[in-house]
mmCIF file with all atom_site columns, C-alpha atoms in Angstrom:
data_model
loop_
_atom_site.group_PDB
_atom_site.id
_atom_site.type_symbol
_atom_site.label_atom_id
_atom_site.label_alt_id
_atom_site.label_comp_id
_atom_site.label_asym_id
_atom_site.label_entity_id
_atom_site.label_seq_id
_atom_site.pdbx_PDB_ins_code
_atom_site.Cartn_x
_atom_site.Cartn_y
_atom_site.Cartn_z
_atom_site.occupancy
_atom_site.B_iso_or_equiv
_atom_site.pdbx_formal_charge
_atom_site.auth_seq_id
_atom_site.auth_comp_id
_atom_site.auth_asym_id
_atom_site.auth_atom_id
_atom_site.pdbx_PDB_model_num
ATOM 1   C CA . TYR X 1 1   ? 7.406   6.478   13.799  1.00 0.00 ? 1   TYR X CA 1
ATOM 2   C CA . ILE X 1 2   ? 8.901   6.038   10.329  1.00 0.00 ? 2   ILE X CA 1
ATOM 3   C CA . LEU X 1 3   ? 12.200  4.302   9.686   1.00 0.00 ? 3   LEU X CA 1
ATOM 4   C CA . VAL X 1 4   ? 13.945  4.405   6.492   1.00 0.00 ? 4   VAL X CA 1
ATOM 5   C CA . GLN X 1 5   ? 16.336  1.753   5.668   1.00 0.00 ? 5   GLN X CA 1
ATOM 6   C CA . ILE X 1 6   ? 18.340  1.503   2.339   1.00 0.00 ? 6   ILE X CA 1
ATOM 7   C CA . PRO X 1 7   ? 18.261  -2.180  0.988   1.00 0.00 ? 7   PRO X CA 1
ATOM 8   C CA . GLN X 1 8   ? 22.231  -2.156  0.922   1.00 0.00 ? 8   GLN X CA 1
ATOM 9   C CA . PRO X 1 9   ? 23.494  -5.405  -0.183  1.00 0.00 ? 9   PRO X CA 1
ATOM 10  C CA . ILE X 1 10  ? 25.279  -7.320  2.464   1.00 0.00 ? 10  ILE X CA 1
ATOM 11  C CA . ASP X 1 11  ? 28.797  -8.248  1.334   1.00 0.00 ? 11  ASP X CA 1
ATOM 12  C CA . LYS X 1 12  ? 29.155  -12.053 1.344   1.00 0.00 ? 12  LYS X CA 1
ATOM 13  C CA . LYS X 1 13  ? 32.985  -12.064 1.861   1.00 0.00 ? 13  LYS X CA 1
ATOM 14  C CA . ASP X 1 14  ? 33.164  -9.156  4.832   1.00 0.00 ? 14  ASP X CA 1
ATOM 15  C CA . GLN X 1 15  ? 29.853  -10.032 6.555   1.00 0.00 ? 15  GLN X CA 1
ATOM 16  C CA . SER X 1 16  ? 29.415  -13.751 5.808   1.00 0.00 ? 16  SER X CA 1
ATOM 17  C CA . GLU X 1 17  ? 27.523  -14.575 8.985   1.00 0.00 ? 17  GLU X CA 1
ATOM 18  C CA . ALA X 1 18  ? 24.808  -11.922 8.247   1.00 0.00 ? 18  ALA X CA 1
ATOM 19  C CA . TYR X 1 19  ? 24.837  -12.815 4.561   1.00 0.00 ? 19  TYR X CA 1
ATOM 20  C CA . ASN X 1 20  ? 24.200  -16.491 5.407   1.00 0.00 ? 20  ASN X CA 1
ATOM 21  C CA . PHE X 1 21  ? 21.619  -15.676 7.923   1.00 0.00 ? 21  PHE X CA 1
ATOM 22  C CA . VAL X 1 22  ? 19.396  -13.469 5.733   1.00 0.00 ? 22  VAL X CA 1
ATOM 23  C CA . LYS X 1 23  ? 19.976  -15.945 2.625   1.00 0.00 ? 23  LYS X CA 1
ATOM 24  C CA . ASN X 1 24  ? 19.557  -19.243 4.392   1.00 0.00 ? 24  ASN X CA 1
ATOM 25  C CA . ASP X 1 25  ? 17.609  -18.634 7.429   1.00 0.00 ? 25  ASP X CA 1
ATOM 26  C CA . LEU X 1 26  ? 15.200  -16.136 6.405   1.00 0.00 ? 26  LEU X CA 1
ATOM 27  C CA . GLY X 1 27  ? 15.252  -17.239 2.648   1.00 0.00 ? 27  GLY X CA 1
ATOM 28  C CA . LYS X 1 28  ? 15.586  -13.661 1.394   1.00 0.00 ? 28  LYS X CA 1
ATOM 29  C CA . ASP X 1 29  ? 17.865  -11.385 -0.711  1.00 0.00 ? 29  ASP X CA 1
ATOM 30  C CA . PRO X 1 30  ? 20.912  -10.433 1.684   1.00 0.00 ? 30  PRO X CA 1
ATOM 31  C CA . SER X 1 31  ? 20.274  -6.885  2.597   1.00 0.00 ? 31  SER X CA 1
ATOM 32  C CA . ILE X 1 32  ? 20.645  -4.597  5.553   1.00 0.00 ? 32  ILE X CA 1
ATOM 33  C CA . PHE X 1 33  ? 16.861  -3.890  5.072   1.00 0.00 ? 33  PHE X CA 1
ATOM 34  C CA . GLU X 1 34  ? 16.005  -7.587  5.734   1.00 0.00 ? 34  GLU X CA 1
ATOM 35  C CA . ILE X 1 35  ? 18.182  -7.588  8.904   1.00 0.00 ? 35  ILE X CA 1
ATOM 36  C CA . THR X 1 36  ? 16.268  -4.398  10.112  1.00 0.00 ? 36  THR X CA 1
ATOM 37  C CA . ALA X 1 37  ? 12.801  -5.920  9.210   1.00 0.00 ? 37  ALA X CA 1
ATOM 38  C CA . GLU X 1 38  ? 13.681  -9.144  11.195  1.00 0.00 ? 38  GLU X CA 1
ATOM 39  C CA . ARG X 1 39  ? 15.027  -7.113  14.169  1.00 0.00 ? 39  ARG X CA 1
ATOM 40  C CA . LEU X 1 40  ? 11.657  -5.298  14.251  1.00 0.00 ? 40  LEU X CA 1
ATOM 41  C CA . ARG X 1 41  ? 9.754   -8.765  14.044  1.00 0.00 ? 41  ARG X CA 1
ATOM 42  C CA . ARG X 1 42  ? 11.728  -10.154 17.025  1.00 0.00 ? 42  ARG X CA 1
ATOM 43  C CA . ALA X 1 43  ? 11.449  -6.999  19.066  1.00 0.00 ? 43  ALA X CA 1
ATOM 44  C CA . GLY X 1 44  ? 7.500   -7.098  18.451  1.00 0.00 ? 44  GLY X CA 1
ATOM 45  C CA . ASP X 1 45  ? 7.673   -10.937 19.472  1.00 0.00 ? 45  ASP X CA 1
ATOM 46  C CA . LYS X 1 46  ? 9.301   -9.987  22.717  1.00 0.00 ? 46  LYS X CA 1
ATOM 47  C CA . VAL X 1 47  ? 6.851   -7.173  23.556  1.00 0.00 ? 47  VAL X CA 1
ATOM 48  C CA . LEU X 1 48  ? 4.022   -9.534  22.853  1.00 0.00 ? 48  LEU X CA 1
ATOM 49  C CA . LYS X 1 49  ? 5.583   -12.557 25.079  1.00 0.00 ? 49  LYS X CA 1
ATOM 50  C CA . GLU X 1 50  ? 6.072   -10.169 27.987  1.00 0.00 ? 50  GLU X CA 1
ATOM 51  C CA . TRP X 1 51  ? 2.520   -8.762  27.564  1.00 0.00 ? 51  TRP X CA 1
ATOM 52  C CA . HIS X 1 52  ? 1.120   -12.287 27.691  1.00 0.00 ? 52  HIS X CA 1
ATOM 53  C CA . GLU X 1 53  ? 3.220   -13.174 30.702  1.00 0.00 ? 53  GLU X CA 1
ATOM 54  C CA . LYS X 1 54  ? 2.071   -10.219 32.696  1.00 0.00 ? 54  LYS X CA 1
ATOM 55  C CA . GLN X 1 55  ? -1.618  -10.746 31.487  1.00 0.00 ? 55  GLN X CA 1
ATOM 56  C CA . ARG X 1 56  ? -1.233  -14.491 32.724  1.00 0.00 ? 56  ARG X CA 1
ATOM 57  C CA . SER X 1 57  ? 0.264   -13.405 36.089  1.00 0.00 ? 57  SER X CA 1
ATOM 58  C CA . GLY X 1 58  ? -2.297  -11.002 36.593  1.00 0.00 ? 58  GLY X CA 1
ATOM 59  C CA . ASP X 1 59  ? 0.047   -7.882  36.463  1.00 0.00 ? 59  ASP X CA 1
ATOM 60  C CA . LEU X 1 60  ? -2.152  -6.336  33.786  1.00 0.00 ? 60  LEU X CA 1
ATOM 61  C CA . LEU X 1 61  ? -5.330  -6.260  35.801  1.00 0.00 ? 61  LEU X CA 1
ATOM 62  C CA . ASP X 1 62  ? -4.635  -2.841  37.851  1.00 0.00 ? 62  ASP X CA 1
ATOM 63  C CA . GLY X 1 63  ? -5.075  -0.272  34.820  1.00 0.00 ? 63  GLY X CA 1
ATOM 64  C CA . GLY X 1 64  ? -3.143  -2.495  32.374  1.00 0.00 ? 64  GLY X CA 1
ATOM 65  C CA . MET X 1 65  ? -3.920  -2.849  28.656  1.00 0.00 ? 65  MET X CA 1
ATOM 66  C CA . VAL X 1 66  ? -6.757  -5.050  27.972  1.00 0.00 ? 66  VAL X CA 1
ATOM 67  C CA . ASN X 1 67  ? -5.816  -5.710  24.308  1.00 0.00 ? 67  ASN X CA 1
ATOM 68  C CA . PRO X 1 68  ? -2.261  -6.823  23.305  1.00 0.00 ? 68  PRO X CA 1
ATOM 69  C CA . PRO X 1 69  ? -0.140  -4.017  22.046  1.00 0.00 ? 69  PRO X CA 1
ATOM 70  C CA . ASP X 1 70  ? 0.085   -3.417  18.374  1.00 0.00 ? 70  ASP X CA 1
ATOM 71  C CA . VAL X 1 71  ? 3.591   -4.414  17.259  1.00 0.00 ? 71  VAL X CA 1
ATOM 72  C CA . GLY X 1 72  ? 3.053   -4.739  13.440  1.00 0.00 ? 72  GLY X CA 1
ATOM 73  C CA . PHE X 1 73  ? 4.563   -2.526  10.831  1.00 0.00 ? 73  PHE X CA 1
ATOM 74  C CA . LYS X 1 74  ? 4.086   -1.879  7.051   1.00 0.00 ? 74  LYS X CA 1
ATOM 75  C CA . VAL X 1 75  ? 6.887   -1.806  4.667   1.00 0.00 ? 75  VAL X CA 1
ATOM 76  C CA . PHE X 1 76  ? 6.840   0.661   1.806   1.00 0.00 ? 76  PHE X CA 1
ATOM 77  C CA . GLU X 1 77  ? 9.121   0.601   -1.315  1.00 0.00 ? 77  GLU X CA 1
ATOM 78  C CA . LEU X 1 78  ? 9.875   3.503   -3.443  1.00 0.00 ? 78  LEU X CA 1
ATOM 79  C CA . ILE X 1 79  ? 9.438   2.483   -7.093  1.00 0.00 ? 79  ILE X CA 1
ATOM 80  C CA . ASP X 1 80  ? 9.364   4.176   -10.449 1.00 0.00 ? 80  ASP X CA 1
ATOM 81  C CA . ASP X 1 81  ? 5.839   5.149   -11.496 1.00 0.00 ? 81  ASP X CA 1
ATOM 82  C CA . LYS X 1 82  ? 5.124   3.401   -14.680 1.00 0.00 ? 82  LYS X CA 1
ATOM 83  C CA . TYR X 1 83  ? 2.164   5.384   -15.556 1.00 0.00 ? 83  TYR X CA 1
ATOM 84  C CA . ASN X 1 84  ? 4.241   8.721   -15.091 1.00 0.00 ? 84  ASN X CA 1
ATOM 85  C CA . GLU X 1 85  ? 6.917   7.224   -17.308 1.00 0.00 ? 85  GLU X CA 1
ATOM 86  C CA . PHE X 1 86  ? 4.445   6.627   -20.034 1.00 0.00 ? 86  PHE X CA 1
ATOM 87  C CA . TYR X 1 87  ? 1.995   9.532   -19.872 1.00 0.00 ? 87  TYR X CA 1
ATOM 88  C CA . ASN X 1 88  ? 4.333   12.406  -19.042 1.00 0.00 ? 88  ASN X CA 1
ATOM 89  C CA . LYS X 1 89  ? 6.286   12.026  -22.212 1.00 0.00 ? 89  LYS X CA 1
ATOM 90  C CA . THR X 1 90  ? 5.376   14.376  -25.123 1.00 0.00 ? 90  THR X CA 1
ATOM 91  C CA . LEU X 1 91  ? 4.613   12.878  -28.363 1.00 0.00 ? 91  LEU X CA 1
ATOM 92  C CA . ASN X 1 92  ? 7.803   14.255  -29.863 1.00 0.00 ? 92  ASN X CA 1
ATOM 93  C CA . GLU X 1 93  ? 9.908   12.608  -27.334 1.00 0.00 ? 93  GLU X CA 1
ATOM 94  C CA . ASP X 1 94  ? 8.520   9.161   -28.312 1.00 0.00 ? 94  ASP X CA 1
ATOM 95  C CA . SER X 1 95  ? 9.257   7.515   -31.823 1.00 0.00 ? 95  SER X CA 1
ATOM 96  C CA . GLN X 1 96  ? 6.480   5.279   -33.371 1.00 0.00 ? 96  GLN X CA 1
ATOM 97  C CA . ASP X 1 97  ? 8.433   2.264   -32.218 1.00 0.00 ? 97  ASP X CA 1
ATOM 98  C CA . ASP X 1 98  ? 8.578   3.316   -28.665 1.00 0.00 ? 98  ASP X CA 1
ATOM 99  C CA . LEU X 1 99  ? 4.871   4.022   -28.619 1.00 0.00 ? 99  LEU X CA 1
ATOM 100 C CA . VAL X 1 100 ? 4.272   0.370   -30.089 1.00 0.00 ? 100 VAL X CA 1
ATOM 101 C CA . SER X 1 101 ? 6.795   -1.269  -27.486 1.00 0.00 ? 101 SER X CA 1
ATOM 102 C CA . GLU X 1 102 ? 5.095   0.441   -24.444 1.00 0.00 ? 102 GLU X CA 1
ATOM 103 C CA . ASN X 1 103 ? 2.920   -2.169  -22.918 1.00 0.00 ? 103 ASN X CA 1
ATOM 104 C CA . ILE X 1 104 ? -0.029  -0.485  -21.450 1.00 0.00 ? 104 ILE X CA 1
ATOM 105 C CA . ASN X 1 105 ? -1.356  -3.724  -20.044 1.00 0.00 ? 105 ASN X CA 1
ATOM 106 C CA . ASP X 1 106 ? 1.563   -3.989  -17.843 1.00 0.00 ? 106 ASP X CA 1
ATOM 107 C CA . ILE X 1 107 ? 1.157   -0.559  -16.571 1.00 0.00 ? 107 ILE X CA 1
ATOM 108 C CA . LYS X 1 108 ? -2.488  -1.242  -15.822 1.00 0.00 ? 108 LYS X CA 1
ATOM 109 C CA . GLU X 1 109 ? -1.627  -4.439  -13.568 1.00 0.00 ? 109 GLU X CA 1
ATOM 110 C CA . THR X 1 110 ? 0.008   -2.024  -11.000 1.00 0.00 ? 110 THR X CA 1
ATOM 111 C CA . ASP X 1 111 ? -1.202  -3.845  -7.646  1.00 0.00 ? 111 ASP X CA 1
ATOM 112 C CA . SER X 1 112 ? -4.203  -2.285  -5.869  1.00 0.00 ? 112 SER X CA 1
ATOM 113 C CA . MET X 1 113 ? -2.165  -1.770  -2.646  1.00 0.00 ? 113 MET X CA 1
ATOM 114 C CA . THR X 1 114 ? 0.130   0.602   -4.279  1.00 0.00 ? 114 THR X CA 1
ATOM 115 C CA . ILE X 1 115 ? -2.462  2.540   -6.100  1.00 0.00 ? 115 ILE X CA 1
ATOM 116 C CA . LEU X 1 116 ? -4.338  2.593   -2.799  1.00 0.00 ? 116 LEU X CA 1
ATOM 117 C CA . SER X 1 117 ? -1.240  3.921   -0.934  1.00 0.00 ? 117 SER X CA 1
ATOM 118 C CA . ASN X 1 118 ? -0.592  6.543   -3.661  1.00 0.00 ? 118 ASN X CA 1
ATOM 119 C CA . LEU X 1 119 ? -4.195  7.737   -3.441  1.00 0.00 ? 119 LEU X CA 1
ATOM 120 C CA . MET X 1 120 ? -4.041  7.807   0.418   1.00 0.00 ? 120 MET X CA 1
ATOM 121 C CA . LEU X 1 121 ? -0.978  10.033  0.299   1.00 0.00 ? 121 LEU X CA 1
ATOM 122 C CA . GLY X 1 122 ? -2.549  12.239  -2.502  1.00 0.00 ? 122 GLY X CA 1
ATOM 123 C CA . SER X 1 123 ? -5.613  12.706  -0.364  1.00 0.00 ? 123 SER X CA 1
ATOM 124 C CA . LYS X 1 124 ? -3.636  13.461  2.962   1.00 0.00 ? 124 LYS X CA 1
ATOM 125 C CA . VAL X 1 125 ? -4.678  10.329  4.463   1.00 0.00 ? 125 VAL X CA 1
ATOM 126 C CA . THR X 1 126 ? -1.802  8.779   6.554   1.00 0.00 ? 126 THR X CA 1
ATOM 127 C CA . LEU X 1 127 ? -0.634  5.473   5.428   1.00 0.00 ? 127 LEU X CA 1
ATOM 128 C CA . ASP X 1 128 ? -1.114  3.951   9.043   1.00 0.00 ? 128 ASP X CA 1
ATOM 129 C CA . SER X 1 129 ? -4.937  4.656   8.573   1.00 0.00 ? 129 SER X CA 1
ATOM 130 C CA . ALA X 1 130 ? -7.016  1.330   8.812   1.00 0.00 ? 130 ALA X CA 1
ATOM 131 C CA . TYR X 1 131 ? -8.982  0.575   5.732   1.00 0.00 ? 131 TYR X CA 1
ATOM 132 C CA . GLU X 1 132 ? -12.018 -1.413  4.881   1.00 0.00 ? 132 GLU X CA 1
ATOM 133 C CA . THR X 1 133 ? -12.117 -3.645  1.771   1.00 0.00 ? 133 THR X CA 1
ATOM 134 C CA . ILE X 1 134 ? -15.422 -3.423  0.348   1.00 0.00 ? 134 ILE X CA 1
ATOM 135 C CA . ILE X 1 135 ? -14.595 -4.938  -3.140  1.00 0.00 ? 135 ILE X CA 1
ATOM 136 C CA . LYS X 1 136 ? -11.209 -6.086  -3.593  1.00 0.00 ? 136 LYS X CA 1
ATOM 137 C CA . ASP X 1 137 ? -9.041  -4.377  -6.041  1.00 0.00 ? 137 ASP X CA 1
ATOM 138 C CA . LYS X 1 138 ? -11.861 -2.024  -6.672  1.00 0.00 ? 138 LYS X CA 1
ATOM 139 C CA . LEU X 1 139 ? -13.326 -0.311  -3.710  1.00 0.00 ? 139 LEU X CA 1
ATOM 140 C CA . TYR X 1 140 ? -11.904 0.707   -0.138  1.00 0.00 ? 140 TYR X CA 1
ATOM 141 C CA . ARG X 1 141 ? -13.084 2.772   2.753   1.00 0.00 ? 141 ARG X CA 1
ATOM 142 C CA . ILE X 1 142 ? -11.032 4.829   5.017   1.00 0.00 ? 142 ILE X CA 1
ATOM 143 C CA . GLU X 1 143 ? -13.085 6.828   7.683   1.00 0.00 ? 143 GLU X CA 1
ATOM 144 C CA . ASP X 1 144 ? -15.368 9.022   5.650   1.00 0.00 ? 144 ASP X CA 1
ATOM 145 C CA . LYS X 1 145 ? -13.734 8.487   2.372   1.00 0.00 ? 145 LYS X CA 1
ATOM 146 C CA . LEU X 1 146 ? -14.363 6.036   -0.496  1.00 0.00 ? 146 LEU X CA 1
ATOM 147 C CA . PHE X 1 147 ? -11.361 5.082   -2.592  1.00 0.00 ? 147 PHE X CA 1
ATOM 148 C CA . ILE X 1 148 ? -12.426 3.734   -6.283  1.00 0.00 ? 148 ILE X CA 1
ATOM 149 C CA . LEU X 1 149 ? -9.662  1.906   -8.136  1.00 0.00 ? 149 LEU X CA 1
ATOM 150 C CA . GLN X 1 150 ? -11.666 0.124   -10.684 1.00 0.00 ? 150 GLN X CA 1
ATOM 151 C CA . GLU X 1 151 ? -15.210 0.084   -12.037 1.00 0.00 ? 151 GLU X CA 1
ATOM 152 C CA . PHE X 1 152 ? -17.888 -1.785  -10.223 1.00 0.00 ? 152 PHE X CA 1
ATOM 153 C CA . GLU X 1 153 ? -21.737 -2.068  -10.146 1.00 0.00 ? 153 GLU X CA 1
ATOM 154 C CA . LEU X 1 154 ? -22.749 1.146   -8.208  1.00 0.00 ? 154 LEU X CA 1
ATOM 155 C CA . ASP X 1 155 ? -25.020 1.072   -5.111  1.00 0.00 ? 155 ASP X CA 1
ATOM 156 C CA . ILE X 1 156 ? -26.470 3.917   -3.319  1.00 0.00 ? 156 ILE X CA 1
ATOM 157 C CA . ASN X 1 157 ? -26.019 2.331   0.039   1.00 0.00 ? 157 ASN X CA 1
ATOM 158 C CA . LEU X 1 158 ? -22.255 2.562   -0.256  1.00 0.00 ? 158 LEU X CA 1
ATOM 159 C CA . PHE X 1 159 ? -22.164 6.396   -0.068  1.00 0.00 ? 159 PHE X CA 1
ATOM 160 C CA . GLU X 1 160 ? -23.972 6.864   3.298   1.00 0.00 ? 160 GLU X CA 1
ATOM 161 C CA . GLY X 1 161 ? -21.861 8.914   5.607   1.00 0.00 ? 161 GLY X CA 1
ATOM 162 C CA . ILE X 1 162 ? -19.164 9.559   2.725   1.00 0.00 ? 162 ILE X CA 1
ATOM 163 C CA . ASN X 1 163 ? -17.732 12.979  2.504   1.00 0.00 ? 163 ASN X CA 1
ATOM 164 C CA . ALA X 1 164 ? -15.280 12.396  -0.525  1.00 0.00 ? 164 ALA X CA 1
ATOM 165 C CA . VAL X 1 165 ? -14.874 9.830   -3.203  1.00 0.00 ? 165 VAL X CA 1
ATOM 166 C CA . ILE X 1 166 ? -11.473 9.529   -4.632  1.00 0.00 ? 166 ILE X CA 1
ATOM 167 C CA . VAL X 1 167 ? -11.540 7.814   -8.039  1.00 0.00 ? 167 VAL X CA 1
ATOM 168 C CA . TYR X 1 168 ? -8.235  6.542   -9.641  1.00 0.00 ? 168 TYR X CA 1
ATOM 169 C CA . GLY X 1 169 ? -9.132  7.754   -13.279 1.00 0.00 ? 169 GLY X CA 1
ATOM 170 C CA . ARG X 1 170 ? -6.587  5.759   -15.234 1.00 0.00 ? 170 ARG X CA 1
ATOM 171 C CA . ASN X 1 171 ? -8.683  2.488   -14.473 1.00 0.00 ? 171 ASN X CA 1
ATOM 172 C CA . ILE X 1 172 ? -12.008 3.729   -15.292 1.00 0.00 ? 172 ILE X CA 1
ATOM 173 C CA . THR X 1 173 ? -12.596 3.257   -18.976 1.00 0.00 ? 173 THR X CA 1
ATOM 174 C CA . ASN X 1 174 ? -16.383 3.646   -19.127 1.00 0.00 ? 174 ASN X CA 1
ATOM 175 C CA . ASP X 1 175 ? -17.729 7.150   -19.090 1.00 0.00 ? 175 ASP X CA 1
ATOM 176 C CA . SER X 1 176 ? -20.954 6.386   -17.779 1.00 0.00 ? 176 SER X CA 1
ATOM 177 C CA . PHE X 1 177 ? -19.617 5.084   -14.639 1.00 0.00 ? 177 PHE X CA 1
ATOM 178 C CA . ILE X 1 178 ? -18.417 8.581   -13.648 1.00 0.00 ? 178 ILE X CA 1
ATOM 179 C CA . ALA X 1 179 ? -21.724 9.946   -14.971 1.00 0.00 ? 179 ALA X CA 1
ATOM 180 C CA . ASN X 1 180 ? -23.533 7.450   -12.606 1.00 0.00 ? 180 ASN X CA 1
ATOM 181 C CA . LEU X 1 181 ? -21.275 8.057   -9.839  1.00 0.00 ? 181 LEU X CA 1
ATOM 182 C CA . THR X 1 182 ? -21.837 11.791  -9.928  1.00 0.00 ? 182 THR X CA 1
ATOM 183 C CA . ALA X 1 183 ? -25.631 11.277  -10.117 1.00 0.00 ? 183 ALA X CA 1
ATOM 184 C CA . LEU X 1 184 ? -25.543 9.323   -6.903  1.00 0.00 ? 184 LEU X CA 1
ATOM 185 C CA . VAL X 1 185 ? -22.936 11.547  -5.039  1.00 0.00 ? 185 VAL X CA 1
ATOM 186 C CA . ASN X 1 186 ? -22.760 15.283  -5.010  1.00 0.00 ? 186 ASN X CA 1
ATOM 187 C CA . LYS X 1 187 ? -20.393 15.895  -7.764  1.00 0.00 ? 187 LYS X CA 1
ATOM 188 C CA . ASP X 1 188 ? -18.164 18.280  -5.438  1.00 0.00 ? 188 ASP X CA 1
ATOM 189 C CA . LYS X 1 189 ? -17.566 15.201  -3.253  1.00 0.00 ? 189 LYS X CA 1
ATOM 190 C CA . VAL X 1 190 ? -15.919 13.276  -6.282  1.00 0.00 ? 190 VAL X CA 1
ATOM 191 C CA . ILE X 1 191 ? -12.278 13.880  -6.686  1.00 0.00 ? 191 ILE X CA 1
ATOM 192 C CA . MET X 1 192 ? -10.583 12.335  -9.905  1.00 0.00 ? 192 MET X CA 1
ATOM 193 C CA . LYS X 1 193 ? -6.790  11.295  -9.429  1.00 0.00 ? 193 LYS X CA 1
ATOM 194 C CA . SER X 1 194 ? -4.672  9.831   -11.988 1.00 0.00 ? 194 SER X CA 1
#
């Protein structure tokens, strides 16, 4: 399921016990989100403990689960897209000083998991899908799709059984990379995203 929790700050004065717990025990910024995440962790630990106890006692032998239940969760945060802020402005909206002050390098350093998550959503792949890291920060596989985040040395073997190649175009600076990619893969399978 999807749980949405606003990171509302905990009032230090009115909720001092919760505030101190998150700040001191968890070592995090005191917010309702952190309490929610900790509750989920503890609930998962409890489920696993009960499963292990049942496994040790033999209660799971008759049709019980062989593997422990998945109690993990992923946290996603909505953030402003620096690329869209920069690239979606028209030239008449920016002064020369604005253009010089924009730091393209900061924008390019968006972390790979954020880019991969956005590509997954844009490709109608659910965020709970398992992915395989083929080349860290550059190439990921999810089922029959490859997600290319940056350029790398192409190898024909990477494309066996692949029905779509999703390329994050903003990080591709070498035109020959795309030309070589479309030579290896049917060009109809290559999807450019930015």
